[in-house]
Short mmCIF file of N, CA, C and O in Angstrom, two decimals:
data_model
loop_
_atom_site.label_atom_id
_atom_site.label_comp_id
_atom_site.label_asym_id
_atom_site.label_seq_id
_atom_site.Cartn_x
_atom_site.Cartn_y
_atom_site.Cartn_z
N MET P 1 90.14 93.42 92.37
CA MET P 1 89.63 94.76 92.12
C MET P 1 89.68 95.64 93.36
O MET P 1 89.81 96.84 93.26
N VAL P 2 89.56 95.04 94.52
CA VAL P 2 89.65 95.79 95.77
C VAL P 2 91.02 95.48 96.38
O VAL P 2 91.22 94.46 97.01
N THR P 3 91.94 96.41 96.17
CA THR P 3 93.31 96.20 96.61
C THR P 3 93.71 97.09 97.78
O THR P 3 94.73 96.85 98.41
N HIS P 4 92.94 98.12 98.04
CA HIS P 4 93.28 99.05 99.13
C HIS P 4 92.95 98.38 100.47
O HIS P 4 91.83 97.90 100.68
N GLY P 5 93.91 98.38 101.38
CA GLY P 5 93.75 97.69 102.65
C GLY P 5 92.59 98.17 103.50
O GLY P 5 91.83 97.37 104.04
N LEU P 6 92.42 99.48 103.62
CA LEU P 6 91.32 100.03 104.41
C LEU P 6 89.97 99.66 103.79
O LEU P 6 89.03 99.30 104.51
N LEU P 7 89.89 99.74 102.49
CA LEU P 7 88.65 99.39 101.79
C LEU P 7 88.32 97.92 102.00
O LEU P 7 87.18 97.56 102.29
N ALA P 8 89.31 97.07 101.85
CA ALA P 8 89.08 95.63 102.05
C ALA P 8 88.63 95.35 103.48
O ALA P 8 87.68 94.58 103.70
N ALA P 9 89.29 95.98 104.44
CA ALA P 9 88.92 95.77 105.84
C ALA P 9 87.49 96.23 106.14
O ALA P 9 86.78 95.60 106.91
N ALA P 10 87.09 97.31 105.49
CA ALA P 10 85.75 97.88 105.74
C ALA P 10 84.64 97.11 105.06
O ALA P 10 83.50 97.11 105.52
N SER P 11 84.95 96.44 103.94
CA SER P 11 83.87 95.90 103.12
C SER P 11 83.91 94.40 102.83
O SER P 11 82.89 93.81 102.54
N ARG P 12 85.06 93.79 102.90
CA ARG P 12 85.19 92.40 102.42
C ARG P 12 84.25 91.42 103.10
O ARG P 12 83.55 90.66 102.44
N GLN P 13 84.23 91.38 104.43
CA GLN P 13 83.38 90.40 105.11
C GLN P 13 81.90 90.65 104.85
O GLN P 13 81.14 89.70 104.67
N LEU P 14 81.51 91.91 104.80
CA LEU P 14 80.11 92.23 104.47
C LEU P 14 79.77 91.71 103.08
O LEU P 14 78.69 91.12 102.87
N PHE P 15 80.68 91.90 102.13
CA PHE P 15 80.46 91.41 100.77
C PHE P 15 80.35 89.89 100.75
O PHE P 15 79.42 89.32 100.17
N VAL P 16 81.28 89.21 101.40
CA VAL P 16 81.29 87.75 101.44
C VAL P 16 80.00 87.22 102.05
O VAL P 16 79.44 86.21 101.60
N ASP P 17 79.49 87.92 103.05
CA ASP P 17 78.26 87.51 103.73
C ASP P 17 76.99 87.89 102.97
O ASP P 17 75.88 87.62 103.43
N GLY P 18 77.15 88.54 101.80
CA GLY P 18 76.00 88.89 100.97
C GLY P 18 75.33 90.20 101.33
O GLY P 18 74.26 90.51 100.82
N HIS P 19 75.95 90.99 102.18
CA HIS P 19 75.42 92.29 102.57
C HIS P 19 76.03 93.35 101.64
O HIS P 19 76.86 94.16 102.04
N TYR P 20 75.59 93.32 100.39
CA TYR P 20 76.25 94.10 99.34
C TYR P 20 76.09 95.61 99.53
O TYR P 20 77.07 96.35 99.41
N ALA P 21 74.89 96.07 99.80
CA ALA P 21 74.68 97.51 99.98
C ALA P 21 75.47 98.02 101.18
O ALA P 21 76.06 99.10 101.15
N ARG P 22 75.51 97.26 102.23
CA ARG P 22 76.26 97.65 103.44
C ARG P 22 77.76 97.65 103.15
O ARG P 22 78.49 98.52 103.63
N ALA P 23 78.23 96.69 102.36
CA ALA P 23 79.65 96.67 101.98
C ALA P 23 80.01 97.93 101.20
O ALA P 23 81.06 98.54 101.44
N VAL P 24 79.14 98.32 100.28
CA VAL P 24 79.38 99.54 99.50
C VAL P 24 79.35 100.76 100.41
O VAL P 24 80.23 101.63 100.32
N GLU P 25 78.37 100.85 101.27
CA GLU P 25 78.28 101.97 102.21
C GLU P 25 79.57 102.10 103.02
O GLU P 25 80.15 103.19 103.13
N GLN P 26 80.02 101.00 103.59
CA GLN P 26 81.22 101.03 104.40
C GLN P 26 82.46 101.38 103.57
O GLN P 26 83.35 102.09 104.02
N GLY P 27 82.48 100.92 102.34
CA GLY P 27 83.59 101.24 101.45
C GLY P 27 83.69 102.73 101.17
O GLY P 27 84.78 103.31 101.19
N PHE P 28 82.56 103.35 100.94
CA PHE P 28 82.58 104.79 100.66
C PHE P 28 82.75 105.61 101.93
O PHE P 28 83.25 106.74 101.88
N LYS P 29 82.40 105.05 103.07
CA LYS P 29 82.76 105.71 104.33
C LYS P 29 84.27 105.70 104.50
O LYS P 29 84.85 106.64 105.05
N ALA P 30 84.93 104.66 104.02
CA ALA P 30 86.40 104.61 104.06
C ALA P 30 86.99 105.72 103.19
O ALA P 30 87.96 106.37 103.58
N VAL P 31 86.40 105.96 102.02
CA VAL P 31 86.85 107.06 101.16
C VAL P 31 86.71 108.38 101.92
O VAL P 31 87.64 109.19 101.96
N ASN P 32 85.56 108.60 102.53
CA ASN P 32 85.32 109.81 103.30
C ASN P 32 86.38 109.97 104.40
O ASN P 32 86.94 111.05 104.59
N SER P 33 86.66 108.88 105.09
CA SER P 33 87.63 108.92 106.20
C SER P 33 89.03 109.30 105.74
O SER P 33 89.71 110.09 106.39
N VAL P 34 89.46 108.75 104.61
CA VAL P 34 90.80 109.05 104.11
C VAL P 34 90.90 110.52 103.71
O VAL P 34 91.88 111.20 104.04
N VAL P 35 89.89 111.03 103.02
CA VAL P 35 89.91 112.44 102.61
C VAL P 35 89.88 113.33 103.84
O VAL P 35 90.63 114.32 103.93
N LYS P 36 89.08 112.99 104.80
CA LYS P 36 88.99 113.76 106.04
C LYS P 36 90.34 113.77 106.76
O LYS P 36 90.81 114.81 107.22
N GLU P 37 90.96 112.62 106.86
CA GLU P 37 92.25 112.50 107.53
C GLU P 37 93.34 113.29 106.80
O GLU P 37 94.12 113.99 107.43
N ARG P 38 93.35 113.20 105.48
CA ARG P 38 94.40 113.89 104.72
C ARG P 38 94.23 115.41 104.74
O ARG P 38 95.21 116.13 104.64
N THR P 39 93.00 115.89 104.84
CA THR P 39 92.76 117.33 104.81
C THR P 39 92.73 117.96 106.19
O THR P 39 93.00 119.16 106.33
N GLY P 40 92.34 117.20 107.18
CA GLY P 40 92.14 117.77 108.51
C GLY P 40 90.83 118.51 108.65
O GLY P 40 90.57 119.15 109.66
N PHE P 41 89.97 118.43 107.62
CA PHE P 41 88.68 119.12 107.64
C PHE P 41 87.68 118.33 108.48
O PHE P 41 87.70 117.10 108.49
N ALA P 42 86.75 119.03 109.11
CA ALA P 42 85.71 118.39 109.91
C ALA P 42 84.47 118.06 109.08
O ALA P 42 83.59 117.35 109.54
N ASP P 43 84.40 118.59 107.85
CA ASP P 43 83.24 118.35 106.99
C ASP P 43 83.06 116.86 106.75
O ASP P 43 83.97 116.06 106.96
N GLU P 44 81.88 116.51 106.22
CA GLU P 44 81.57 115.13 105.86
C GLU P 44 80.97 115.10 104.46
O GLU P 44 80.37 116.08 104.01
N GLY P 45 81.09 113.97 103.79
CA GLY P 45 80.38 113.73 102.55
C GLY P 45 80.66 114.72 101.44
O GLY P 45 81.80 115.14 101.22
N ARG P 46 79.60 115.10 100.73
CA ARG P 46 79.72 115.99 99.58
C ARG P 46 80.41 117.31 99.92
O ARG P 46 81.34 117.72 99.21
N PRO P 47 80.03 117.99 101.01
CA PRO P 47 80.73 119.25 101.32
C PRO P 47 82.23 119.05 101.55
O PRO P 47 83.04 119.89 101.14
N LEU P 48 82.61 117.95 102.17
CA LEU P 48 84.02 117.66 102.37
C LEU P 48 84.74 117.53 101.04
O LEU P 48 85.81 118.11 100.83
N MET P 49 84.15 116.77 100.12
CA MET P 49 84.80 116.54 98.83
C MET P 49 84.88 117.82 98.00
O MET P 49 85.90 118.08 97.35
N GLU P 50 83.85 118.64 98.06
CA GLU P 50 83.86 119.90 97.31
C GLU P 50 84.94 120.83 97.85
O GLU P 50 85.62 121.51 97.09
N ARG P 51 85.12 120.84 99.14
CA ARG P 51 86.15 121.69 99.75
C ARG P 51 87.55 121.11 99.52
O ARG P 51 88.49 121.83 99.18
N ALA P 52 87.69 119.81 99.68
CA ALA P 52 89.00 119.17 99.56
C ALA P 52 89.57 119.25 98.15
O ALA P 52 90.77 119.47 97.97
N PHE P 53 88.71 119.08 97.14
CA PHE P 53 89.17 119.01 95.76
C PHE P 53 88.81 120.24 94.92
O PHE P 53 88.92 120.21 93.70
N SER P 54 88.39 121.32 95.56
CA SER P 54 88.02 122.54 94.86
C SER P 54 89.10 122.95 93.86
O SER P 54 90.29 122.94 94.17
N ALA P 55 88.69 123.34 92.67
CA ALA P 55 89.66 123.76 91.65
C ALA P 55 90.26 125.13 91.97
O ALA P 55 91.35 125.45 91.52
N LYS P 56 89.56 125.92 92.76
CA LYS P 56 90.05 127.27 93.07
C LYS P 56 91.13 127.25 94.14
O LYS P 56 92.11 128.00 94.05
N SER P 57 90.96 126.45 95.16
CA SER P 57 91.99 126.35 96.20
C SER P 57 91.90 124.96 96.85
O SER P 57 91.43 124.84 97.98
N PRO P 58 92.35 123.94 96.15
CA PRO P 58 92.21 122.58 96.67
C PRO P 58 93.16 122.30 97.83
O PRO P 58 94.29 122.78 97.85
N LYS P 59 92.67 121.57 98.78
CA LYS P 59 93.55 121.03 99.82
C LYS P 59 94.25 119.79 99.27
O LYS P 59 95.38 119.49 99.62
N LEU P 60 93.55 119.06 98.40
CA LEU P 60 94.11 117.89 97.74
C LEU P 60 94.15 118.16 96.24
O LEU P 60 93.12 118.14 95.57
N ALA P 61 95.33 118.43 95.73
CA ALA P 61 95.50 118.76 94.31
C ALA P 61 95.94 117.52 93.53
O ALA P 61 96.87 116.82 93.95
N VAL P 62 95.28 117.26 92.41
CA VAL P 62 95.63 116.10 91.59
C VAL P 62 96.64 116.45 90.50
O VAL P 62 97.10 115.58 89.78
N ASN P 63 96.97 117.74 90.38
CA ASN P 63 97.95 118.19 89.39
C ASN P 63 98.44 119.58 89.79
O ASN P 63 98.11 120.06 90.88
N ASP P 64 99.18 120.23 88.90
CA ASP P 64 99.76 121.55 89.22
C ASP P 64 98.82 122.72 89.00
O ASP P 64 99.17 123.87 89.31
N LEU P 65 97.65 122.48 88.44
CA LEU P 65 96.65 123.53 88.17
C LEU P 65 97.23 124.69 87.36
O LEU P 65 96.96 125.85 87.64
N ARG P 66 98.00 124.36 86.35
CA ARG P 66 98.61 125.39 85.51
C ARG P 66 97.85 125.66 84.22
O ARG P 66 97.95 126.76 83.68
N THR P 67 97.13 124.68 83.74
CA THR P 67 96.46 124.82 82.45
C THR P 67 94.96 124.62 82.62
O THR P 67 94.48 124.17 83.66
N ARG P 68 94.24 124.92 81.57
CA ARG P 68 92.79 124.70 81.56
C ARG P 68 92.48 123.21 81.74
O ARG P 68 91.56 122.84 82.46
N THR P 69 93.29 122.37 81.12
CA THR P 69 93.10 120.92 81.28
C THR P 69 93.32 120.50 82.73
O THR P 69 92.55 119.68 83.26
N ASP P 70 94.33 121.07 83.38
CA ASP P 70 94.57 120.78 84.80
C ASP P 70 93.36 121.17 85.64
O ASP P 70 92.92 120.42 86.52
N THR P 71 92.83 122.36 85.39
CA THR P 71 91.66 122.83 86.14
C THR P 71 90.46 121.94 85.87
O THR P 71 89.72 121.62 86.81
N ASP P 72 90.27 121.53 84.62
CA ASP P 72 89.18 120.62 84.29
C ASP P 72 89.33 119.29 85.03
O ASP P 72 88.35 118.73 85.55
N GLU P 73 90.56 118.78 85.08
CA GLU P 73 90.79 117.51 85.78
C GLU P 73 90.50 117.65 87.27
O GLU P 73 89.87 116.78 87.88
N GLN P 74 90.94 118.75 87.87
CA GLN P 74 90.69 118.97 89.29
C GLN P 74 89.19 119.09 89.56
O GLN P 74 88.67 118.49 90.49
N THR P 75 88.50 119.85 88.71
CA THR P 75 87.05 120.00 88.86
C THR P 75 86.34 118.66 88.69
O THR P 75 85.45 118.32 89.47
N GLY P 76 86.74 117.92 87.69
CA GLY P 76 86.13 116.61 87.45
C GLY P 76 86.36 115.66 88.61
O GLY P 76 85.47 114.90 89.01
N THR P 77 87.56 115.71 89.17
CA THR P 77 87.86 114.87 90.33
C THR P 77 86.98 115.25 91.51
O THR P 77 86.42 114.38 92.18
N MET P 78 86.82 116.55 91.73
CA MET P 78 85.93 117.00 92.80
C MET P 78 84.51 116.48 92.58
O MET P 78 83.86 116.00 93.50
N MET P 79 84.07 116.54 91.33
CA MET P 79 82.71 116.08 91.02
C MET P 79 82.56 114.57 91.22
O MET P 79 81.52 114.11 91.70
N LEU P 80 83.58 113.81 90.87
CA LEU P 80 83.54 112.36 91.09
C LEU P 80 83.42 112.05 92.58
O LEU P 80 82.58 111.23 92.99
N PHE P 81 84.24 112.69 93.38
CA PHE P 81 84.20 112.44 94.83
C PHE P 81 82.88 112.92 95.44
O PHE P 81 82.26 112.19 96.22
N ALA P 82 82.46 114.13 95.10
CA ALA P 82 81.20 114.65 95.65
C ALA P 82 80.02 113.81 95.19
O ALA P 82 79.12 113.50 95.98
N GLY P 83 80.02 113.43 93.93
CA GLY P 83 78.95 112.59 93.40
C GLY P 83 78.91 111.23 94.06
O GLY P 83 77.83 110.67 94.31
N ALA P 84 80.07 110.68 94.35
CA ALA P 84 80.12 109.39 95.03
C ALA P 84 79.49 109.46 96.42
O ALA P 84 78.79 108.54 96.85
N MET P 85 79.72 110.56 97.10
CA MET P 85 79.13 110.72 98.44
C MET P 85 77.61 110.87 98.35
O MET P 85 76.87 110.23 99.09
N ALA P 86 77.16 111.72 97.42
CA ALA P 86 75.72 111.98 97.30
C ALA P 86 74.98 110.81 96.66
O ALA P 86 73.90 110.44 97.11
N GLY P 87 75.55 110.24 95.62
CA GLY P 87 74.82 109.24 94.84
C GLY P 87 75.08 107.80 95.19
O GLY P 87 74.33 106.92 94.76
N VAL P 88 76.11 107.54 95.98
CA VAL P 88 76.42 106.16 96.35
C VAL P 88 76.33 105.99 97.87
O VAL P 88 75.49 105.26 98.37
N ARG P 89 77.19 106.68 98.59
CA ARG P 89 77.22 106.50 100.05
C ARG P 89 75.92 106.91 100.72
O ARG P 89 75.33 106.14 101.47
N ASN P 90 75.46 108.14 100.45
CA ASN P 90 74.28 108.64 101.16
C ASN P 90 73.03 107.82 100.88
O ASN P 90 72.23 107.60 101.78
N VAL P 91 72.89 107.36 99.66
CA VAL P 91 71.71 106.55 99.31
C VAL P 91 71.66 105.29 100.18
O VAL P 91 70.61 104.92 100.70
N ARG P 92 72.80 104.65 100.35
CA ARG P 92 72.85 103.41 101.13
C ARG P 92 72.80 103.68 102.63
O ARG P 92 72.35 102.83 103.40
N THR P 93 73.25 104.84 103.05
CA THR P 93 73.22 105.19 104.46
C THR P 93 71.80 105.52 104.93
O THR P 93 71.39 105.15 106.02
N HIS P 94 71.03 106.21 104.07
CA HIS P 94 69.73 106.72 104.49
C HIS P 94 68.54 105.89 104.02
O HIS P 94 67.44 106.09 104.51
N ASP P 95 68.76 104.98 103.09
CA ASP P 95 67.67 104.15 102.58
C ASP P 95 67.93 102.70 102.98
O ASP P 95 68.64 101.97 102.30
N LEU P 96 67.35 102.30 104.10
CA LEU P 96 67.60 100.96 104.63
C LEU P 96 67.07 99.85 103.74
O LEU P 96 67.49 98.70 103.86
N SER P 97 66.16 100.18 102.84
CA SER P 97 65.62 99.16 101.94
C SER P 97 66.49 98.98 100.70
O SER P 97 66.25 98.08 99.90
N ARG P 98 67.52 99.79 100.55
CA ARG P 98 68.38 99.73 99.37
C ARG P 98 69.12 98.39 99.32
O ARG P 98 69.73 97.98 100.29
N GLN P 99 69.03 97.72 98.20
CA GLN P 99 69.73 96.46 98.00
C GLN P 99 70.57 96.55 96.73
O GLN P 99 70.16 97.17 95.76
N ASP P 100 71.73 95.95 96.76
CA ASP P 100 72.58 95.84 95.58
C ASP P 100 72.83 94.36 95.33
O ASP P 100 72.81 93.56 96.26
N ASP P 101 73.08 94.03 94.07
CA ASP P 101 73.51 92.66 93.81
C ASP P 101 75.04 92.64 93.82
O ASP P 101 75.69 93.68 93.89
N ALA P 102 75.60 91.46 93.77
CA ALA P 102 77.05 91.31 93.90
C ALA P 102 77.80 92.06 92.80
O ALA P 102 78.83 92.69 93.06
N GLU P 103 77.29 92.04 91.58
CA GLU P 103 77.98 92.69 90.47
C GLU P 103 78.04 94.20 90.65
O GLU P 103 79.10 94.82 90.48
N VAL P 104 76.91 94.80 90.99
CA VAL P 104 76.87 96.25 91.20
C VAL P 104 77.78 96.62 92.37
O VAL P 104 78.55 97.59 92.30
N ALA P 105 77.71 95.87 93.45
CA ALA P 105 78.54 96.16 94.62
C ALA P 105 80.02 96.09 94.26
O ALA P 105 80.80 96.97 94.66
N LEU P 106 80.42 95.09 93.51
CA LEU P 106 81.83 94.96 93.14
C LEU P 106 82.28 96.11 92.25
O LEU P 106 83.37 96.65 92.41
N GLU P 107 81.41 96.52 91.32
CA GLU P 107 81.74 97.68 90.47
C GLU P 107 81.91 98.94 91.31
O GLU P 107 82.86 99.72 91.10
N LEU P 108 81.03 99.15 92.27
CA LEU P 108 81.12 100.34 93.12
C LEU P 108 82.33 100.27 94.05
O LEU P 108 82.99 101.29 94.29
N LEU P 109 82.65 99.10 94.54
CA LEU P 109 83.84 98.96 95.38
C LEU P 109 85.12 99.19 94.57
O LEU P 109 86.08 99.77 95.08
N ALA P 110 85.12 98.79 93.32
CA ALA P 110 86.27 99.08 92.45
C ALA P 110 86.40 100.59 92.25
O ALA P 110 87.52 101.14 92.24
N PHE P 111 85.28 101.28 92.12
CA PHE P 111 85.29 102.74 92.00
C PHE P 111 85.84 103.37 93.29
O PHE P 111 86.66 104.28 93.25
N ALA P 112 85.40 102.86 94.44
CA ALA P 112 85.91 103.36 95.72
C ALA P 112 87.42 103.13 95.81
O ALA P 112 88.16 104.00 96.30
N ASN P 113 87.89 102.01 95.33
CA ASN P 113 89.31 101.70 95.32
C ASN P 113 90.08 102.75 94.50
O ASN P 113 91.12 103.26 94.92
N TYR P 114 89.53 103.10 93.34
CA TYR P 114 90.13 104.14 92.50
C TYR P 114 90.16 105.48 93.23
O TYR P 114 91.17 106.18 93.24
N LEU P 115 89.04 105.85 93.86
CA LEU P 115 88.98 107.13 94.58
C LEU P 115 90.00 107.17 95.71
O LEU P 115 90.64 108.20 95.93
N LEU P 116 90.18 106.07 96.39
CA LEU P 116 91.17 106.03 97.47
C LEU P 116 92.58 106.24 96.91
O LEU P 116 93.39 106.94 97.51
N ARG P 117 92.86 105.65 95.77
CA ARG P 117 94.17 105.84 95.14
C ARG P 117 94.39 107.32 94.81
O ARG P 117 95.44 107.88 95.10
N VAL P 118 93.38 107.95 94.22
CA VAL P 118 93.48 109.36 93.86
C VAL P 118 93.68 110.21 95.12
O VAL P 118 94.53 111.09 95.16
N ALA P 119 92.90 109.96 96.14
CA ALA P 119 92.99 110.73 97.39
C ALA P 119 94.37 110.61 98.03
O ALA P 119 94.92 111.58 98.54
N GLU P 120 94.93 109.43 97.98
CA GLU P 120 96.23 109.21 98.62
C GLU P 120 97.39 109.72 97.77
O GLU P 120 98.43 110.06 98.32
N GLU P 121 97.21 109.80 96.47
CA GLU P 121 98.27 110.29 95.61
C GLU P 121 98.22 111.81 95.42
O GLU P 121 99.19 112.41 94.95
N ALA P 122 97.10 112.44 95.80
CA ALA P 122 96.97 113.88 95.66
C ALA P 122 97.96 114.61 96.56
O ALA P 122 98.31 114.14 97.64
N THR P 123 98.40 115.75 96.08
CA THR P 123 99.33 116.59 96.84
C THR P 123 98.54 117.44 97.83
O THR P 123 97.56 118.09 97.46
N ILE P 124 99.00 117.46 99.07
CA ILE P 124 98.34 118.27 100.10
C ILE P 124 98.86 119.70 99.98
O ILE P 124 100.06 119.94 100.05
N SER P 125 97.93 120.64 99.81
CA SER P 125 98.28 122.07 99.74
C SER P 125 98.13 122.68 101.12
O SER P 125 97.24 122.32 101.88
N GLU P 126 98.97 123.61 101.40
CA GLU P 126 98.91 124.28 102.72
C GLU P 126 98.02 125.46 102.70
O GLU P 126 97.45 126.06 102.09
#
């Protein structure tokens, strides 16, 4: 389920050692890093994702933005990325008591893997 090299490097040993919340946190930091690198933006987290995948003028476009469906997909993608930063990464970064079990961590890491695929396949707009 975790096939992306950067994600595996960031999270695998933590997961194996039973540090599930930390593995997830590091995995989503990898997502943040890839988006930041591809866009050249200095933003972090939710603001970065909202700017990078904005439907009005995306730096990372997931389609040609020609139809209403294209715009909906771009907006939805932005919301997935922004939501992942706010609802997954930030929670684990700021709440040291946060614990995940192996199943939840693996599901979230699979989601991070998907986000990394989308980020890397998106077209960079100038």
